[in-house]
mmCIF file of C-alpha atoms in Angstrom:
data_model
loop_
_atom_site.group_PDB
_atom_site.id
_atom_site.type_symbol
_atom_site.label_atom_id
_atom_site.label_comp_id
_atom_site.label_asym_id
_atom_site.label_seq_id
_atom_site.Cartn_x
_atom_site.Cartn_y
_atom_site.Cartn_z
ATOM 1 C CA MET R 58 10.929 18.217 1.737
ATOM 2 C CA LEU R 59 11.045 20.080 5.266
ATOM 3 C CA PHE R 60 8.945 19.577 8.368
ATOM 4 C CA PHE R 61 9.248 22.312 10.795
ATOM 5 C CA SER R 62 9.688 21.389 14.699
ATOM 6 C CA SER R 63 11.170 22.557 17.835
ATOM 7 C CA ALA R 64 12.141 21.105 21.007
ATOM 8 C CA THR R 65 11.597 24.344 22.851
ATOM 9 C CA LEU R 66 8.114 25.068 21.416
ATOM 10 C CA ASN R 67 6.536 25.397 24.729
ATOM 11 C CA SER R 68 9.307 26.987 26.713
ATOM 12 C CA HIS R 69 8.605 30.719 25.764
ATOM 13 C CA LEU R 70 11.910 31.581 27.091
ATOM 14 C CA LEU R 71 12.742 35.368 26.789
ATOM 15 C CA ASP R 72 16.185 37.058 26.396
ATOM 16 C CA GLU R 73 17.434 40.087 28.105
ATOM 17 C CA SER R 74 15.602 42.401 25.413
ATOM 18 C CA GLY R 75 12.330 40.803 26.370
ATOM 19 C CA LEU R 76 12.382 38.900 23.045
ATOM 20 C CA MET R 77 11.771 35.038 22.525
ATOM 21 C CA GLU R 78 14.922 33.122 22.152
ATOM 22 C CA PRO R 79 14.951 31.819 18.532
ATOM 23 C CA SER R 80 13.502 28.357 18.022
ATOM 24 C CA ALA R 81 15.542 25.629 16.399
ATOM 25 C CA GLY R 82 12.385 24.521 14.576
ATOM 26 C CA THR R 83 11.641 27.549 12.871
ATOM 27 C CA ALA R 84 13.209 28.055 9.362
ATOM 28 C CA ILE R 85 12.785 30.783 6.543
ATOM 29 C CA TYR R 86 13.079 29.864 2.950
ATOM 30 C CA PRO R 87 12.731 31.886 -0.313
ATOM 31 C CA LEU R 88 9.287 31.353 -1.631
ATOM 32 C CA HIS R 89 10.486 30.345 -5.100
ATOM 33 C CA ARG R 90 12.223 27.345 -3.571
ATOM 34 C CA CYS R 91 8.919 26.062 -2.110
ATOM 35 C CA LYS R 92 6.066 24.180 -3.662
ATOM 36 C CA THR R 93 2.711 23.135 -2.027
ATOM 37 C CA ILE R 94 1.714 19.501 -2.584
ATOM 38 C CA HIS R 95 -1.867 18.313 -1.995
ATOM 39 C CA LEU R 96 -1.535 14.578 -1.445
ATOM 40 C CA VAL R 97 -4.462 12.297 -1.858
ATOM 41 C CA ARG R 98 -4.762 8.601 -1.484
ATOM 42 C CA HIS R 99 -7.343 7.081 -3.719
ATOM 43 C CA ALA R 100 -10.882 6.333 -2.986
ATOM 44 C CA GLN R 101 -11.927 2.709 -1.526
ATOM 45 C CA GLY R 102 -11.129 0.033 -4.189
ATOM 46 C CA VAL R 103 -12.811 -3.164 -4.526
ATOM 47 C CA HIS R 104 -9.482 -4.670 -3.422
ATOM 48 C CA ASN R 105 -9.633 -2.805 -0.033
ATOM 49 C CA VAL R 106 -12.946 -4.351 1.087
ATOM 50 C CA GLU R 107 -11.620 -8.019 0.921
ATOM 51 C CA GLY R 108 -7.933 -7.205 1.299
ATOM 52 C CA ASP R 109 -8.549 -5.660 4.756
ATOM 53 C CA LYS R 110 -9.931 -8.944 5.966
ATOM 54 C CA ASP R 111 -7.551 -11.275 3.973
ATOM 55 C CA HIS R 112 -4.252 -9.817 2.790
ATOM 56 C CA SER R 113 -3.901 -12.614 0.207
ATOM 57 C CA ALA R 114 -6.857 -11.256 -1.614
ATOM 58 C CA TYR R 115 -4.732 -8.679 -3.151
ATOM 59 C CA MET R 116 -3.541 -11.443 -5.512
ATOM 60 C CA LYS R 117 -6.795 -12.542 -6.686
ATOM 61 C CA PRO R 118 -7.093 -12.051 -10.633
ATOM 62 C CA GLU R 119 -10.648 -10.418 -10.188
ATOM 63 C CA PHE R 120 -8.698 -7.436 -8.266
ATOM 64 C CA PHE R 121 -6.394 -6.817 -11.182
ATOM 65 C CA ASP R 122 -5.855 -3.016 -11.470
ATOM 66 C CA ALA R 123 -8.645 -2.539 -8.909
ATOM 67 C CA ARG R 124 -11.448 0.105 -9.613
ATOM 68 C CA ILE R 125 -13.195 1.979 -6.828
ATOM 69 C CA THR R 126 -16.351 0.731 -5.051
ATOM 70 C CA PRO R 127 -19.596 2.614 -4.930
ATOM 71 C CA LEU R 128 -18.755 3.785 -1.581
ATOM 72 C CA GLY R 129 -15.306 4.895 -3.067
ATOM 73 C CA TRP R 130 -17.312 7.273 -5.546
ATOM 74 C CA ASN R 131 -19.309 8.503 -2.658
ATOM 75 C CA GLN R 132 -15.890 9.369 -1.162
ATOM 76 C CA VAL R 133 -14.794 11.096 -4.299
ATOM 77 C CA ASP R 134 -17.947 13.223 -4.349
ATOM 78 C CA CYS R 135 -17.225 14.435 -0.573
ATOM 79 C CA LEU R 136 -13.731 15.324 -1.354
ATOM 80 C CA ARG R 137 -14.692 17.118 -4.474
ATOM 81 C CA GLU R 138 -17.214 19.193 -2.481
ATOM 82 C CA HIS R 139 -14.569 20.043 0.125
ATOM 83 C CA VAL R 140 -12.142 21.020 -2.536
ATOM 84 C CA LYS R 141 -14.350 23.283 -4.167
ATOM 85 C CA LYS R 142 -15.849 24.945 -1.029
ATOM 86 C CA SER R 143 -12.340 25.315 0.484
ATOM 87 C CA GLY R 144 -11.201 27.183 -2.525
ATOM 88 C CA LEU R 145 -8.478 24.622 -3.328
ATOM 89 C CA ALA R 146 -10.002 23.913 -6.795
ATOM 90 C CA GLU R 147 -8.927 27.256 -8.092
ATOM 91 C CA LYS R 148 -5.214 27.136 -6.592
ATOM 92 C CA ILE R 149 -4.076 23.771 -8.060
ATOM 93 C CA ASP R 150 -1.859 24.101 -11.231
ATOM 94 C CA LEU R 151 -1.313 20.479 -12.024
ATOM 95 C CA VAL R 152 -2.886 17.102 -10.990
ATOM 96 C CA ILE R 153 -0.490 14.324 -11.006
ATOM 97 C CA CYS R 154 -1.757 10.671 -10.850
ATOM 98 C CA SER R 155 -0.552 7.168 -10.571
ATOM 99 C CA PRO R 156 -1.579 5.257 -13.797
ATOM 100 C CA LEU R 157 -3.622 2.807 -12.102
ATOM 101 C CA LEU R 158 -7.441 2.756 -12.489
ATOM 102 C CA ARG R 159 -8.439 3.534 -8.990
ATOM 103 C CA THR R 160 -6.080 6.662 -8.879
ATOM 104 C CA MET R 161 -7.254 8.202 -12.185
ATOM 105 C CA GLN R 162 -10.930 7.766 -11.239
ATOM 106 C CA THR R 163 -10.313 9.401 -7.994
ATOM 107 C CA ALA R 164 -8.267 12.288 -9.630
ATOM 108 C CA VAL R 165 -10.742 13.140 -12.376
ATOM 109 C CA GLY R 166 -13.629 12.748 -9.854
ATOM 110 C CA VAL R 167 -12.116 15.077 -7.425
ATOM 111 C CA PHE R 168 -10.386 17.702 -9.584
ATOM 112 C CA GLY R 169 -11.902 17.420 -12.917
ATOM 113 C CA GLY R 170 -14.425 19.594 -14.627
ATOM 114 C CA GLU R 171 -18.348 19.160 -14.486
ATOM 115 C CA SER R 172 -20.335 16.460 -16.214
ATOM 116 C CA TYR R 173 -19.169 16.168 -19.844
ATOM 117 C CA THR R 174 -21.835 17.682 -22.344
ATOM 118 C CA ASN R 175 -22.150 16.134 -25.976
ATOM 119 C CA GLY R 176 -21.007 18.481 -28.727
ATOM 120 C CA ILE R 177 -18.001 19.876 -26.953
ATOM 121 C CA SER R 178 -14.984 19.271 -29.065
ATOM 122 C CA ALA R 179 -12.469 18.794 -26.259
ATOM 123 C CA PRO R 180 -12.205 15.141 -25.269
ATOM 124 C CA PRO R 181 -13.395 14.337 -21.607
ATOM 125 C CA LEU R 182 -11.108 13.444 -18.792
ATOM 126 C CA MET R 183 -13.012 10.211 -18.307
ATOM 127 C CA VAL R 184 -15.590 8.674 -20.887
ATOM 128 C CA GLU R 185 -19.125 7.607 -19.511
ATOM 129 C CA ASN R 186 -19.256 4.333 -17.561
ATOM 130 C CA ALA R 187 -15.562 3.901 -17.578
ATOM 131 C CA ALA R 188 -14.705 0.595 -16.094
ATOM 132 C CA ASP R 189 -18.325 -0.207 -15.389
ATOM 133 C CA SER R 190 -18.388 2.617 -12.930
ATOM 134 C CA GLY R 191 -21.920 3.965 -13.944
ATOM 135 C CA ARG R 192 -20.497 7.516 -13.669
ATOM 136 C CA PRO R 193 -21.126 10.096 -16.494
ATOM 137 C CA ALA R 194 -18.325 11.309 -18.408
ATOM 138 C CA ILE R 195 -16.249 14.007 -16.901
ATOM 139 C CA SER R 196 -15.164 17.097 -18.683
ATOM 140 C CA ASN R 197 -11.542 18.541 -18.775
ATOM 141 C CA LEU R 198 -13.031 21.982 -19.048
ATOM 142 C CA ASN R 199 -12.290 24.660 -16.166
ATOM 143 C CA CYS R 200 -9.986 22.206 -14.442
ATOM 144 C CA PRO R 201 -6.108 21.889 -14.248
ATOM 145 C CA PRO R 202 -4.194 19.554 -16.572
ATOM 146 C CA PHE R 203 -3.793 15.880 -15.624
ATOM 147 C CA LEU R 204 -0.472 14.098 -15.892
ATOM 148 C CA ALA R 205 0.112 10.326 -15.221
ATOM 149 C CA VAL R 206 3.369 9.366 -13.659
ATOM 150 C CA GLU R 207 4.721 5.761 -13.078
ATOM 151 C CA ALA R 208 7.107 6.947 -10.330
ATOM 152 C CA CYS R 209 4.174 7.314 -7.941
ATOM 153 C CA ARG R 210 2.617 4.132 -8.358
ATOM 154 C CA GLU R 211 1.963 1.606 -5.494
ATOM 155 C CA ARG R 212 4.504 -1.059 -4.186
ATOM 156 C CA LEU R 213 5.287 -3.181 -7.320
ATOM 157 C CA GLY R 214 4.976 -6.779 -7.978
ATOM 158 C CA VAL R 215 2.972 -10.040 -6.969
ATOM 159 C CA HIS R 216 -0.365 -8.139 -5.964
ATOM 160 C CA LEU R 217 -2.644 -8.030 -9.054
ATOM 161 C CA CYS R 218 -4.489 -5.110 -7.722
ATOM 162 C CA ASP R 219 -1.152 -3.055 -8.335
ATOM 163 C CA LYS R 220 -0.600 -4.077 -11.948
ATOM 164 C CA ARG R 221 -1.686 -1.552 -14.594
ATOM 165 C CA ARG R 222 -3.341 -2.077 -18.022
ATOM 166 C CA SER R 223 -2.007 -0.981 -21.204
ATOM 167 C CA ILE R 224 -1.551 2.805 -21.832
ATOM 168 C CA THR R 225 -3.648 2.133 -25.075
ATOM 169 C CA GLU R 226 -6.669 0.813 -23.195
ATOM 170 C CA TYR R 227 -6.302 3.710 -20.555
ATOM 171 C CA ARG R 228 -6.319 6.367 -23.237
ATOM 172 C CA THR R 229 -9.869 5.064 -24.231
ATOM 173 C CA LEU R 230 -10.976 5.534 -20.706
ATOM 174 C CA PHE R 231 -9.333 8.842 -19.767
ATOM 175 C CA PRO R 232 -8.782 10.627 -23.148
ATOM 176 C CA ALA R 233 -7.640 14.094 -21.698
ATOM 177 C CA ILE R 234 -5.032 12.519 -19.046
ATOM 178 C CA ASP R 235 -1.381 13.142 -20.339
ATOM 179 C CA PHE R 236 0.331 9.729 -20.759
ATOM 180 C CA SER R 237 3.121 11.095 -22.664
ATOM 181 C CA LEU R 238 5.870 10.508 -19.867
ATOM 182 C CA ILE R 239 5.084 6.824 -19.741
ATOM 183 C CA GLU R 240 7.382 5.001 -22.128
ATOM 184 C CA ASN R 241 6.170 1.589 -22.190
ATOM 185 C CA ASP R 242 2.559 0.689 -23.472
ATOM 186 C CA GLU R 243 2.627 -2.587 -21.427
ATOM 187 C CA ASP R 244 3.491 -2.835 -17.727
ATOM 188 C CA VAL R 245 7.050 -3.672 -17.641
ATOM 189 C CA LEU R 246 7.520 -2.696 -13.988
ATOM 190 C CA TRP R 247 5.217 -5.190 -12.205
ATOM 191 C CA VAL R 248 6.551 -8.665 -11.937
ATOM 192 C CA PRO R 249 4.406 -11.810 -10.624
ATOM 193 C CA ASP R 250 7.052 -13.254 -8.290
ATOM 194 C CA VAL R 251 8.925 -10.542 -6.802
ATOM 195 C CA ARG R 252 7.496 -7.813 -4.433
ATOM 196 C CA GLU R 253 9.298 -4.315 -4.376
ATOM 197 C CA SER R 254 11.277 -3.785 -1.086
ATOM 198 C CA LEU R 255 10.012 -1.291 1.223
ATOM 199 C CA GLU R 256 13.377 0.226 1.156
ATOM 200 C CA SER R 257 12.985 0.587 -2.812
ATOM 201 C CA LEU R 258 9.536 1.956 -2.327
ATOM 202 C CA GLY R 259 10.615 4.724 -0.101
ATOM 203 C CA GLU R 260 13.457 5.726 -2.041
ATOM 204 C CA ARG R 261 11.417 5.861 -5.331
ATOM 205 C CA GLY R 262 8.962 8.111 -3.461
ATOM 206 C CA MET R 263 11.745 10.327 -2.409
ATOM 207 C CA LYS R 264 13.023 10.576 -6.072
ATOM 208 C CA PHE R 265 9.393 11.327 -7.248
ATOM 209 C CA PHE R 266 9.411 14.338 -4.833
ATOM 210 C CA ASP R 267 12.815 15.532 -6.177
ATOM 211 C CA TRP R 268 11.545 15.090 -9.753
ATOM 212 C CA LEU R 269 8.545 17.655 -8.960
ATOM 213 C CA TRP R 270 11.446 20.455 -9.134
ATOM 214 C CA THR R 271 11.580 19.751 -12.814
ATOM 215 C CA ARG R 272 8.093 21.151 -12.980
ATOM 216 C CA GLU R 273 7.288 24.840 -13.098
ATOM 217 C CA GLU R 274 3.907 24.459 -11.255
ATOM 218 C CA LYS R 275 3.878 25.820 -7.649
ATOM 219 C CA GLU R 276 0.723 24.040 -6.439
ATOM 220 C CA ILE R 277 0.274 20.308 -7.307
ATOM 221 C CA ALA R 278 -2.211 17.765 -6.314
ATOM 222 C CA ILE R 279 -0.931 14.149 -6.371
ATOM 223 C CA VAL R 280 -3.201 11.318 -6.252
ATOM 224 C CA THR R 281 -1.299 8.148 -5.294
ATOM 225 C CA HIS R 282 -1.324 5.284 -2.840
ATOM 226 C CA SER R 283 -1.029 4.460 0.850
ATOM 227 C CA GLY R 284 1.995 2.271 0.726
ATOM 228 C CA LEU R 285 4.095 4.814 -1.359
ATOM 229 C CA LEU R 286 2.822 7.783 0.813
ATOM 230 C CA TRP R 287 3.729 6.157 4.231
ATOM 231 C CA HIS R 288 6.980 4.725 3.229
ATOM 232 C CA THR R 289 8.203 7.984 1.806
ATOM 233 C CA LEU R 290 6.993 10.659 4.344
ATOM 234 C CA ARG R 291 8.229 8.640 7.225
ATOM 235 C CA ARG R 292 11.829 9.319 5.707
ATOM 236 C CA TYR R 293 11.301 12.946 5.773
ATOM 237 C CA SER R 294 10.004 13.337 9.306
ATOM 238 C CA LYS R 295 12.718 11.611 11.476
ATOM 239 C CA GLU R 296 13.958 14.864 13.142
ATOM 240 C CA CYS R 297 10.644 16.455 13.762
ATOM 241 C CA HIS R 298 8.748 17.181 16.829
ATOM 242 C CA PRO R 299 6.657 14.036 17.521
ATOM 243 C CA THR R 300 3.278 15.853 16.852
ATOM 244 C CA VAL R 301 4.598 17.239 13.485
ATOM 245 C CA ARG R 302 6.012 13.812 12.689
ATOM 246 C CA HIS R 303 2.702 12.209 13.249
ATOM 247 C CA GLU R 304 0.805 14.793 11.417
ATOM 248 C CA GLY R 305 2.946 14.371 8.374
ATOM 249 C CA SER R 306 3.674 10.620 8.041
ATOM 250 C CA LYS R 307 0.689 9.000 9.602
ATOM 251 C CA TYR R 308 -1.141 6.284 7.579
ATOM 252 C CA PHE R 309 -3.625 7.803 4.954
ATOM 253 C CA ALA R 310 -7.206 7.029 4.859
ATOM 254 C CA ASN R 311 -9.118 6.355 1.630
ATOM 255 C CA CYS R 312 -9.718 9.579 -0.217
ATOM 256 C CA GLU R 313 -7.756 11.614 2.622
ATOM 257 C CA LEU R 314 -6.142 14.976 1.382
ATOM 258 C CA ARG R 315 -3.216 16.442 3.240
ATOM 259 C CA SER R 316 -1.389 19.477 2.005
ATOM 260 C CA LEU R 317 2.246 19.962 2.636
ATOM 261 C CA VAL R 318 5.180 22.235 1.720
ATOM 262 C CA LEU R 319 8.015 20.772 -0.520
ATOM 263 C CA VAL R 320 11.219 22.785 0.195
ATOM 264 C CA ASP R 321 14.252 22.921 -2.201
ATOM 265 C CA ARG R 322 17.224 22.767 0.210
ATOM 266 C CA SER R 323 19.792 21.498 -2.446
ATOM 267 C CA MET R 324 19.215 23.742 -5.388
ATOM 268 C CA LEU R 325 17.278 21.154 -7.263
ATOM 269 C CA GLY R 326 14.920 23.462 -8.983
ATOM 270 C CA SER R 327 15.602 26.234 -11.257
ATOM 271 C CA ASP R 328 12.697 28.534 -10.576
ATOM 272 C CA SER R 329 13.220 32.253 -10.530
ATOM 273 C CA PRO R 330 11.523 34.294 -7.850
ATOM 274 C CA GLY R 331 8.098 35.541 -9.031
ATOM 275 C CA TYR R 332 7.518 38.247 -6.467
ATOM 276 C CA ASN R 333 10.962 39.406 -5.717
ATOM 277 C CA TYR R 334 11.875 43.196 -6.903
ATOM 278 C CA PRO R 335 15.564 44.179 -7.039
ATOM 279 C CA GLY R 336 14.872 47.914 -5.751
ATOM 280 C CA LYS R 337 16.938 50.839 -6.450
ATOM 281 C CA ILE R 338 14.820 51.511 -9.585
ATOM 282 C CA PRO R 339 15.491 54.486 -10.202
ATOM 283 C CA ASP R 340 18.936 54.233 -8.636
ATOM 284 C CA GLY R 341 20.011 56.487 -5.824
ATOM 285 C CA VAL R 342 21.781 56.819 -2.442
ATOM 286 C CA ASP R 343 21.062 53.604 -0.570
ATOM 287 C CA LEU R 344 23.044 53.573 2.744
ATOM 288 C CA PRO R 345 21.517 51.542 5.611
ATOM 289 C CA SER R 346 20.994 53.526 8.834
ATOM 290 C CA ASP R 347 23.437 51.403 10.975
ATOM 291 C CA VAL R 348 26.027 52.081 8.150
ATOM 292 C CA ALA R 349 25.316 55.660 7.973
ATOM 293 C CA ASP R 350 25.604 56.077 11.865
ATOM 294 C CA LYS R 351 28.912 54.212 11.843
ATOM 295 C CA LYS R 352 30.114 56.353 8.986
ATOM 296 C CA HIS R 353 29.127 59.381 10.728
ATOM 297 C CA LEU R 354 30.905 58.615 13.901
ATOM 298 C CA GLU R 355 34.184 57.718 12.077
ATOM 299 C CA GLU R 356 33.919 61.280 10.341
ATOM 300 C CA GLU R 357 33.501 62.874 13.745
ATOM 301 C CA VAL R 358 36.478 61.060 15.068
ATOM 302 C CA GLN R 359 38.462 61.952 12.073
ATOM 303 C CA GLU R 360 37.550 65.768 12.568
ATOM 304 C CA ILE R 361 38.757 65.467 16.212
ATOM 305 C CA THR R 362 41.865 63.977 15.263
ATOM 306 C CA ASP R 363 42.722 66.533 12.550
ATOM 307 C CA SER R 364 42.101 69.387 15.063
ATOM 308 C CA VAL R 365 44.529 68.095 17.701
#
């Protein structure tokens, strides 16, 4: 991923031709080597309320795979309204979510279809009153596909709020979410006595962003967690202008959405240009003017030489 910055952004220096000198923070990349990612932290969870006061609360059994609070659902509704009014809802090709209750609730609440109607053959994204939410079922019609991916989970280990349920149970709650990329039904990644290192968390986040280049979708919404986002984005912004660095990597609030551009600088992806056109159809003389001027000058010199 690339952030754009410039140490000379405010200098506005002009060269002899009257044009601004090139900025070290400006870059041009082929469009097909870029993706737009819309990063969302989950809405307020029940663990956030007590954990903000007492960090040890994250280990309490009652916060296992924490669901979102009534306030969290209000945050979901507000973000959903913003996504629709801004036109973003029509642009997203895929929604990826961490396979934890709070992220999947947030994802389907924000980006899912309208309320589910009985009699429709398609399974809902979320069943009615999933995890005692008191919410109606959510339709999977007129919305992008949803994909659960383990790589974008929160920091693993010790904290019970970050341990997931079985995929079998999740499929009963979220029938239309695609869990096919998750190999194990039970949570084999979370262990009770070892907390994932921050270094490992950041590396996992970077590998997850690299993995996105295996997907053909160009605009992807990702609903995940504050820890993974913060420790991953900080790794990408070390060389940026301080303002850009802060904008890209600052801590995410509950249900915050932030849009970034992912740039393939290492040929990770294999997408072909969608809008590029080869030209010369039909074929014909195609000599650039500067080359033509040079050729004309050479011909004149040759004529003079021949006449001497």
